[in-house]
Coordinates of C-alpha atoms in Angstrom, one line a residue:
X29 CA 74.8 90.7 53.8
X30 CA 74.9 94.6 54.6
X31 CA 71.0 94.4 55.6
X32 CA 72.4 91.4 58.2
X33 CA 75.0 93.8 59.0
X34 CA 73.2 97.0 59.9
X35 CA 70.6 94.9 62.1
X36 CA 74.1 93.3 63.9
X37 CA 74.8 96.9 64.5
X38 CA 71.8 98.0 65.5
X39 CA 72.0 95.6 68.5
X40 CA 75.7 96.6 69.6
X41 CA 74.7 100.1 69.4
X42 CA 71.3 100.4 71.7
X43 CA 72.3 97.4 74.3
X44 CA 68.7 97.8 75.7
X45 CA 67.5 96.3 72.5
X46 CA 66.6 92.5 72.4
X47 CA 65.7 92.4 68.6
X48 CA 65.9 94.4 65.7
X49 CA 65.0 94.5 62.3
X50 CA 64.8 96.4 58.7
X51 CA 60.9 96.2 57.3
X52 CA 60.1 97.3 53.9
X53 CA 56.6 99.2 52.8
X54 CA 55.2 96.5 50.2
X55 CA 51.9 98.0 49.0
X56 CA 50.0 97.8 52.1
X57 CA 52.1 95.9 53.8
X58 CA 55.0 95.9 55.9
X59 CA 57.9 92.9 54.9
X60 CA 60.6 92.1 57.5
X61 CA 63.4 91.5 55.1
X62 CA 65.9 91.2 57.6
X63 CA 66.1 90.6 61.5
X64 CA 68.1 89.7 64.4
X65 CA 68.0 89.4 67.9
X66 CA 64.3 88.1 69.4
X67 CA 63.1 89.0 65.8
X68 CA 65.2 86.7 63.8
X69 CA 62.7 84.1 63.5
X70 CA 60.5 86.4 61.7
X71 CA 62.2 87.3 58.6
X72 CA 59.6 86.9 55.7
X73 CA 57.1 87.9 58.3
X74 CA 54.5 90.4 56.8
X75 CA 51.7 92.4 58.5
X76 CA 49.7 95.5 58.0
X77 CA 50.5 98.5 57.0
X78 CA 47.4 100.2 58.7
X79 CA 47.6 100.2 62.5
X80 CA 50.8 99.8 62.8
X81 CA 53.7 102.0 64.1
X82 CA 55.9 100.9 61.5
X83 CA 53.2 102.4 59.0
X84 CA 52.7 105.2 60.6
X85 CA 56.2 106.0 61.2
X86 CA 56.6 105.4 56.8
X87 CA 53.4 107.5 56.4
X88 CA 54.9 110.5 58.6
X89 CA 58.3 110.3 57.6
X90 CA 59.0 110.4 61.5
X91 CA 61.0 108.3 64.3
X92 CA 58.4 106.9 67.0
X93 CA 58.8 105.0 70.5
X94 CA 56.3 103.6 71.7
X95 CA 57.1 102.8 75.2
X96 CA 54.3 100.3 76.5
X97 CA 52.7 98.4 73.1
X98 CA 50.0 97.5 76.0
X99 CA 48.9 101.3 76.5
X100 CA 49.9 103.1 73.0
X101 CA 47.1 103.1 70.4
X102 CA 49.2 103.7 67.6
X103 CA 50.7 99.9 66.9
X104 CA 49.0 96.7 66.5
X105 CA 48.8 95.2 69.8
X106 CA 48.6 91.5 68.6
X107 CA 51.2 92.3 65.9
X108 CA 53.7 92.9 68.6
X109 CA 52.6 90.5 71.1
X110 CA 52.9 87.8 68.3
X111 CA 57.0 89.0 68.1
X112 CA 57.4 90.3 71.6
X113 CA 57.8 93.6 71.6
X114 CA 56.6 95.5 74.6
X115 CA 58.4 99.2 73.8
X116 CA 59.5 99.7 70.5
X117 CA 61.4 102.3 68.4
X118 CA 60.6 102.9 64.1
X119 CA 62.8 104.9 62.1
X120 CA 61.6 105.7 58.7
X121 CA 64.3 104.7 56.4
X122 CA 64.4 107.8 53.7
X123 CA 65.2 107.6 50.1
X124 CA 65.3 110.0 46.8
X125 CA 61.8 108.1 45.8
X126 CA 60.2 108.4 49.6
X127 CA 60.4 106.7 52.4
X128 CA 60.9 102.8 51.5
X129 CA 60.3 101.3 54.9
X130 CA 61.8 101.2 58.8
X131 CA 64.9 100.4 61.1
X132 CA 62.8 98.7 63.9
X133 CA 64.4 97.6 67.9
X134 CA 62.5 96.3 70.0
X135 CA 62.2 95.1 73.5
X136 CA 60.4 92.8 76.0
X137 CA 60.4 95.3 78.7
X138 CA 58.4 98.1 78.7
X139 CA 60.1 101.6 78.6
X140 CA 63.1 100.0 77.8
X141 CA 65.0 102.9 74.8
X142 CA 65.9 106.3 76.1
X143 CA 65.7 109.6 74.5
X144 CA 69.3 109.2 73.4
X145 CA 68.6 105.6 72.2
X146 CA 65.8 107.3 69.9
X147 CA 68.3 109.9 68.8
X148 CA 71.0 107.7 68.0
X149 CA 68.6 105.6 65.5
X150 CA 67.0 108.7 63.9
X151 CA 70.8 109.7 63.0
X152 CA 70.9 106.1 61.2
X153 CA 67.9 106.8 59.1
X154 CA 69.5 108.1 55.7
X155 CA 72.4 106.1 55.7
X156 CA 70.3 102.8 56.4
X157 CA 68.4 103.9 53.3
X158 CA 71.0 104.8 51.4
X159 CA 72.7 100.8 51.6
X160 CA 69.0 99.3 50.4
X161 CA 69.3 101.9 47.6
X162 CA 72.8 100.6 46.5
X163 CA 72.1 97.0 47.3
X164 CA 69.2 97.4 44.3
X165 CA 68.6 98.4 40.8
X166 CA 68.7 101.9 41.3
X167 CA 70.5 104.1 39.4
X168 CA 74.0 105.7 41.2
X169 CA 72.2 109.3 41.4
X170 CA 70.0 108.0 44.5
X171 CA 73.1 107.6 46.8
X172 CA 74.0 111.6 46.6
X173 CA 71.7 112.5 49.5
X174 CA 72.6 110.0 52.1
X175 CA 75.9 112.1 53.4
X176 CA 73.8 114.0 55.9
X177 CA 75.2 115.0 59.5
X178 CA 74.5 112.8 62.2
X179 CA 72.4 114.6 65.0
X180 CA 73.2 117.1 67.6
X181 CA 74.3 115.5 70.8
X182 CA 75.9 112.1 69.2
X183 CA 78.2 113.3 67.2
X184 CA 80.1 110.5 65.8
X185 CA 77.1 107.8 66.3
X186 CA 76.3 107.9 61.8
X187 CA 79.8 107.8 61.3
X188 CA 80.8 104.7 64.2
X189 CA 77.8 102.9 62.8
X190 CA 78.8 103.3 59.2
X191 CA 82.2 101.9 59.6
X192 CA 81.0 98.6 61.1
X193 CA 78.3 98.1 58.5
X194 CA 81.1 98.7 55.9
X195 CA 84.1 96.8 57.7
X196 CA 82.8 93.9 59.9
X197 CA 86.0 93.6 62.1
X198 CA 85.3 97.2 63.1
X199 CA 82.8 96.1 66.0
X200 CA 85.7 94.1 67.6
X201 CA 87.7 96.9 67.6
X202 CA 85.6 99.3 68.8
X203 CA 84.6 97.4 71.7
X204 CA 88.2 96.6 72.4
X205 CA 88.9 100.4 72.1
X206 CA 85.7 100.5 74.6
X207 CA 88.1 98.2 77.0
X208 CA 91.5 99.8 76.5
X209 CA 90.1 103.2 77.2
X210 CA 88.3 102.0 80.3
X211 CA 91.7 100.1 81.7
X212 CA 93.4 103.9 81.2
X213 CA 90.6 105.8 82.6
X214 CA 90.3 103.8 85.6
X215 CA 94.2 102.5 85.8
X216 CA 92.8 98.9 85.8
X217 CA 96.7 98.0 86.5
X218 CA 99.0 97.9 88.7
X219 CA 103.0 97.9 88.5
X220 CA 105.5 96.0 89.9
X221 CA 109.6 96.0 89.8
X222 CA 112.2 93.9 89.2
X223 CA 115.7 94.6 90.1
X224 CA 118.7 94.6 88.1
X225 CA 122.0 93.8 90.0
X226 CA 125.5 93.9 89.8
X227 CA 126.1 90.5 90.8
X228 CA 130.4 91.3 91.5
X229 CA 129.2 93.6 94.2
X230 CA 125.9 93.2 94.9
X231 CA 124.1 96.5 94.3
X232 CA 121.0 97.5 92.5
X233 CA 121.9 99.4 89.9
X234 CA 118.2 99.4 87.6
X235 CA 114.6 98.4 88.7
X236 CA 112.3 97.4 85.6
X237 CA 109.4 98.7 85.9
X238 CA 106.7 96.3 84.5
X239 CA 102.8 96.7 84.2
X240 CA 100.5 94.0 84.9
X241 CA 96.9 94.3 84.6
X242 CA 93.9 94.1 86.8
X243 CA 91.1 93.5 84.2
X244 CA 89.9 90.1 83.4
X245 CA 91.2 89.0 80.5
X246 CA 93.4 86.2 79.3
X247 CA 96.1 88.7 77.4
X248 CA 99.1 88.8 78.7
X249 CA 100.7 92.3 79.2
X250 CA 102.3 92.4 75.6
X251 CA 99.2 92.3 74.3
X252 CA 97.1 94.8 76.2
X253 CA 99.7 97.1 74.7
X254 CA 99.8 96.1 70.9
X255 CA 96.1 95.9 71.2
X256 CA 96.3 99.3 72.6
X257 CA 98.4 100.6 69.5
X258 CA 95.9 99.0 66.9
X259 CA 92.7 100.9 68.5
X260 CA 95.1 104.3 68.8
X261 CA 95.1 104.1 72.5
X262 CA 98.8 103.0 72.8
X263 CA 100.5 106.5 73.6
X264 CA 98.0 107.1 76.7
X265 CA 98.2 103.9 78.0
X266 CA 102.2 103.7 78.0
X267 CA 102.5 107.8 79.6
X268 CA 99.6 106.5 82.2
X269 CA 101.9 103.1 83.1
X270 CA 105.0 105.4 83.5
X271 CA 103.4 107.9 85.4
X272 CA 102.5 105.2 87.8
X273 CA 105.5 103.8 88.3
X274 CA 107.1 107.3 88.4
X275 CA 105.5 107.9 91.7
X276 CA 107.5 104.9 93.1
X277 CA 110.7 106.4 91.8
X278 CA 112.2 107.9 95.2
X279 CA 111.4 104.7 96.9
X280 CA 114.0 103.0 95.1
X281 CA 117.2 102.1 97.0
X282 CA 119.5 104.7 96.4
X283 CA 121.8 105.1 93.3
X284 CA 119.1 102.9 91.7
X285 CA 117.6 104.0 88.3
X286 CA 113.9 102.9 87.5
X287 CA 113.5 101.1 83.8
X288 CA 110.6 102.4 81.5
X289 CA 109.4 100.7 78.9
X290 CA 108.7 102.7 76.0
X291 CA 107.9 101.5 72.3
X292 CA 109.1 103.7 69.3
X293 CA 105.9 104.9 68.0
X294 CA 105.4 106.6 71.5
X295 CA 108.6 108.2 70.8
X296 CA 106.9 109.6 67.9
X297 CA 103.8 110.7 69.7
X298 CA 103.0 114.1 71.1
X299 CA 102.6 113.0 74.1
X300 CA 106.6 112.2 74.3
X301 CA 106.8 115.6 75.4
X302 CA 105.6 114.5 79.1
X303 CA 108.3 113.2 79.4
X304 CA 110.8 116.0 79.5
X305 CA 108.8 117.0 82.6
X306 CA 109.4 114.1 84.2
X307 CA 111.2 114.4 87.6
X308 CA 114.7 113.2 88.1
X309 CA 115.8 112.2 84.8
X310 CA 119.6 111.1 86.0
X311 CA 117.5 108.3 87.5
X312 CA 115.5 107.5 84.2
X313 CA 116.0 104.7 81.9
X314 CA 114.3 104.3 78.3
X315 CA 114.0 100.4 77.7
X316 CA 113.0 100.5 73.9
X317 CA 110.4 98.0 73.4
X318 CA 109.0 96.1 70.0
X319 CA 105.1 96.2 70.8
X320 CA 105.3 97.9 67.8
X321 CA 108.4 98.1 65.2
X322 CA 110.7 101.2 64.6
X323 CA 110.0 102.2 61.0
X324 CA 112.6 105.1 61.0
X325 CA 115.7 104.6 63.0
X326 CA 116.8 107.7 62.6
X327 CA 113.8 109.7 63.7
X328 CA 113.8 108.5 66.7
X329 CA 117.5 108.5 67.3
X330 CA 116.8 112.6 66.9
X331 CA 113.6 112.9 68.9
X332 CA 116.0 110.4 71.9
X333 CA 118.4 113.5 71.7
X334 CA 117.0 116.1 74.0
X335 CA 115.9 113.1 76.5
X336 CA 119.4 112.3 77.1
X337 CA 121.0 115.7 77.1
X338 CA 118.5 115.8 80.8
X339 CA 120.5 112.5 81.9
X340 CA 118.1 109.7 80.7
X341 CA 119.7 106.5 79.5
X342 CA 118.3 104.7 76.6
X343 CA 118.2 100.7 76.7
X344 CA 117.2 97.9 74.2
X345 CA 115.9 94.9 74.6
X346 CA 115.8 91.7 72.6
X347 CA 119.3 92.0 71.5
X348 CA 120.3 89.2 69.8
X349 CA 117.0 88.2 68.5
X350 CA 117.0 89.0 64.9
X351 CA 118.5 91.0 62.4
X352 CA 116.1 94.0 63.0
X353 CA 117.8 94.0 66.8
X354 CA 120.7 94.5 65.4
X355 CA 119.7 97.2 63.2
X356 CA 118.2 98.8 66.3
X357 CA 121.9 98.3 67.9
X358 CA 123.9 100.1 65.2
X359 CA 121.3 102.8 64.5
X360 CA 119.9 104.0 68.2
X361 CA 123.5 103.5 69.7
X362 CA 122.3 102.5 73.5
X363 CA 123.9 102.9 76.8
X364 CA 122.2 99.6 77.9
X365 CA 122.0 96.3 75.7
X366 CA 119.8 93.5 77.5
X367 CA 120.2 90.4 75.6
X368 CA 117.2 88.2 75.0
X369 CA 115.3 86.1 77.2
X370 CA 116.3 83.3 74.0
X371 CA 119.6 84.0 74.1
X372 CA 120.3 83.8 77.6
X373 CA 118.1 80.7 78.3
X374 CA 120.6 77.6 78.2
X375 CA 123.7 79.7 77.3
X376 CA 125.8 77.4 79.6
X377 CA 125.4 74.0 76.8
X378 CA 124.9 75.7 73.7
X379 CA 128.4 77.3 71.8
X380 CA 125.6 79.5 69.4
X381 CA 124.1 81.0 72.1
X382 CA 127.9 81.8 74.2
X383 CA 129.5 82.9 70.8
X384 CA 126.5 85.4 70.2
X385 CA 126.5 86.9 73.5
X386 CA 129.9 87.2 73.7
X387 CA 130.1 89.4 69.9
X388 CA 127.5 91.6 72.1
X389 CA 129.7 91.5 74.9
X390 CA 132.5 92.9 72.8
X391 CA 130.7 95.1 70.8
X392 CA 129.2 97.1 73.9
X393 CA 132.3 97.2 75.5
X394 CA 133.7 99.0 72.1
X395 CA 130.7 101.5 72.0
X396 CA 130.6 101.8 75.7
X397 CA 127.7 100.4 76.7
X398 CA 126.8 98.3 79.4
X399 CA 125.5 94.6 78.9
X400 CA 122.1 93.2 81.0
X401 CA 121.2 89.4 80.6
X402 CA 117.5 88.7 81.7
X403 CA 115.7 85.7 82.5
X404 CA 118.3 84.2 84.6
X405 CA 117.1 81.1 85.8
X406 CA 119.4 79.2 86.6
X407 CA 123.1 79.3 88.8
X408 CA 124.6 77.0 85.6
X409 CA 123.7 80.3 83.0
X410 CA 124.6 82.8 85.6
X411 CA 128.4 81.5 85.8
X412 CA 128.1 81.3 82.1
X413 CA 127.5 85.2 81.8
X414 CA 129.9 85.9 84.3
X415 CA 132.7 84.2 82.2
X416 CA 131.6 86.1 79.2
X417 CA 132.1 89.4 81.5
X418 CA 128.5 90.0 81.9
X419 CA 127.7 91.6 85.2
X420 CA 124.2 93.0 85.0
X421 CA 121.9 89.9 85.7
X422 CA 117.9 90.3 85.7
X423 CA 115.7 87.0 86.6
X424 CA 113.8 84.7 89.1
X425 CA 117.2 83.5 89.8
X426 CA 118.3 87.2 91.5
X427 CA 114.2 88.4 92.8
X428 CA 110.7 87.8 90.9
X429 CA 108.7 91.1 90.1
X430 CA 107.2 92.9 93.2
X431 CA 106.3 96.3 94.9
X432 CA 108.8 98.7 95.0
X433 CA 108.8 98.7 98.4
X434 CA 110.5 95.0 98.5
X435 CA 113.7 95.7 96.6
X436 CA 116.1 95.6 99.1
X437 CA 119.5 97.6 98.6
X438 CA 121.7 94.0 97.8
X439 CA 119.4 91.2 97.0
X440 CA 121.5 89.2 95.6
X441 CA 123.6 89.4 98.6
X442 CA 120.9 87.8 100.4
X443 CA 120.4 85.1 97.9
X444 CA 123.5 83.4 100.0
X445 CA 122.2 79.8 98.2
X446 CA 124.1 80.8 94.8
X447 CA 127.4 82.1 95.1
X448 CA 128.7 85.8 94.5
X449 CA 130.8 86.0 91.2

């Protein structure tokens, strides 16, 4: 299984190659004991020793490319015609007793590995060893020397390589790291707003600012961040989202504050202190998210301190959802409670749903917070909030997401087909 593994990583680490495989010195042979890619069919497969570069690269204790198998004398020219290898790279794999036997890619295409590709492998030498090593009957002892550095110039290729030979669901990761880092890098985003209104008189008093992504891909913005936070890429990707929607700030209507989405463990992050640089914080609003949970209320009720001593509101979403949004309520103490999407959706016939908003209702007005419903839908909920005393109404029913350049300065005004409360 780790022999299967290594040649799996093999190919995700040196894309040019179309096969790979680990061959053992037998006598005067070489064995393929395990292959993948255009070589899989060969497992078993056993040629000469003599003649070959896999040999050769045992006998010399040295990595080799050959680059055209048609022009190199070194290899056995029907040997790699017979498994389709035009350019190929050997690493001797290196052990306490000697060296036991190559890490092989291959390609159909001649000059197909570059120097780095070479480089890369050679790094993998010892600890590609070291796994036949344990995977036998040799004693513990022969494992000591197969800690050595990777190579100048790929720095954390042994290491990378080693973790997806040991844990499997390491390749997904990295390549979804791969993805998340290229989406920040290259802001493969975009963001657009959705206003908040004061439906008695018709202002804008928030704009949510909501990210939606330009990469293909079948995740919906919730997940791009939590798969963000489980490669370690969540912080930069949240600052980068708020940074671009930021730069839209004075474009909102005036007296309107812009709606951040933050989750706690950015709050935690280093990078949280950007964001007492951030220009006009009296227009700022902290929407606390869940893309990842608050494990200590009270650390981040201190580090939300200096943030609102410079005039930024803090505001929590899902209220109402659970019993760890009400934890959030009593411990975080917001100036803005936006009850949940759940809660609000078909308020006006269920009693449960009025009776819970309303026990938020009340309990903002005794802390002195202010109350947001979003995902209105729907004139029949909207009345429904209004004779609970909400005022703040968010939803397709007041204006669907959009550039910041659309909100007008009383939307809801203009919606003249549902009547102001």
């Amino acid at each position: 299984m780790a022999l299967a593994r290594i040649v799996d990583a093999s190919l995700e680490f040196i894309p040019s190659a179309e096969g790979a495989a680990v061959e053992l010195a037998r006598g005067e042979s070489m064995v393929y004991v395990q292959s993948g890619g255009t070589l899989e069919q060969h497992v078993g497969l056993e040629l000469p020793a003599r003649g070959s570069l896999s040999g050769l690269s045992v006998e010399m204790g040295a990595t080799l490319y050959c680059a055209d198998s048609e022009q190199d004398p070194r290899v056995d020219r029907a040997s790699c015609r017979r498994v389709g290898a035009r350019s190929l790279v050997c690493v001797p794999l290196r052990s306490p007793r000697g060296n036991v036997g190559v890490l092989k890619v291959c390609s159909s295409r001649h000059d197909a590995f570059s120097d780095r590709d070479v480089a890369v492998l050679g790094g993998l030498s010892q600890f590609v060893a070291g796994v036949i090593v344990a995977t036998s009957d040799s004693p513990p002892g022969d494992l000591t020397s197969f800690a050595s550095p990777p190579e100048e110039g790929v720095p954390h290729t042994t290491e990378d390589f080693v973790e997806r030979v040991l844990r499997p669901d390491a390749v997904a990761d990295v390549a979804l790291a791969r993805e998340v880092s290229d989406v920040i890098q290259h802001r493969r985003f975009h963001m657009v707003f959705q206003p908040i209104v004061d439906v008695v008189d018709g202002s804008v008093v928030m704009s949510e600012a909501l990210c939606r992504f330009d990469a293909p891909s079948t995740r919906t913005p919730d997940r791009w961040f939590a798969d963000a936070w489980r490669v370690g890429l969540g912080a930069p990707l949240e600052l980068a989202a708020a940074d671009m929607a930021l730069a839209d700030i004075e474009r909102l209507p005036d007296g309107c504050r812009m709606s951040l989405n933050v989750s706690p463990t950015f709050l935690e992050h280093p990078l949280v202190d950007e964001l007492l640089a951030w220009p006009h914080p009296d227009r700022i609003v902290l929407e606390i998210t869940e893309h990842v949970e608050c494990e200590d209320f009270a650390r981040t009720r201190q580090i939300l301190t200096p943030l609102r001593e410079r005039g930024i509101l803090v505001s929590l979403d899902d209220a109402g959802s659970g019993y760890s949004s009400l934890q959030r309520l009593v411990a975080l103490e917001p100036d803005i409670i936006k009850l949940d999407l759940e809660l609000v959706r078909g308020i006006d016939h269920d009693p449960v749903r009025r009776s819970m908003a309303r026990a938020l209702v009340h309990f903002a007005a005794d802390v002195g917070s202010k109350v947001v419903a979003e995902g209105v839908e729907a004139p029949r909920e909207l009345n429904t909030l209004g004779e609970l005393g909400v005022r703040l109404i968010q939803g397709f029913l007041i204006a669907r997401p959009g550039d910041v350049g659309a909100i007008p300065e009383s939307p809801w005004l203009l919606a003249s087909s549902t009547p102001l409360l």
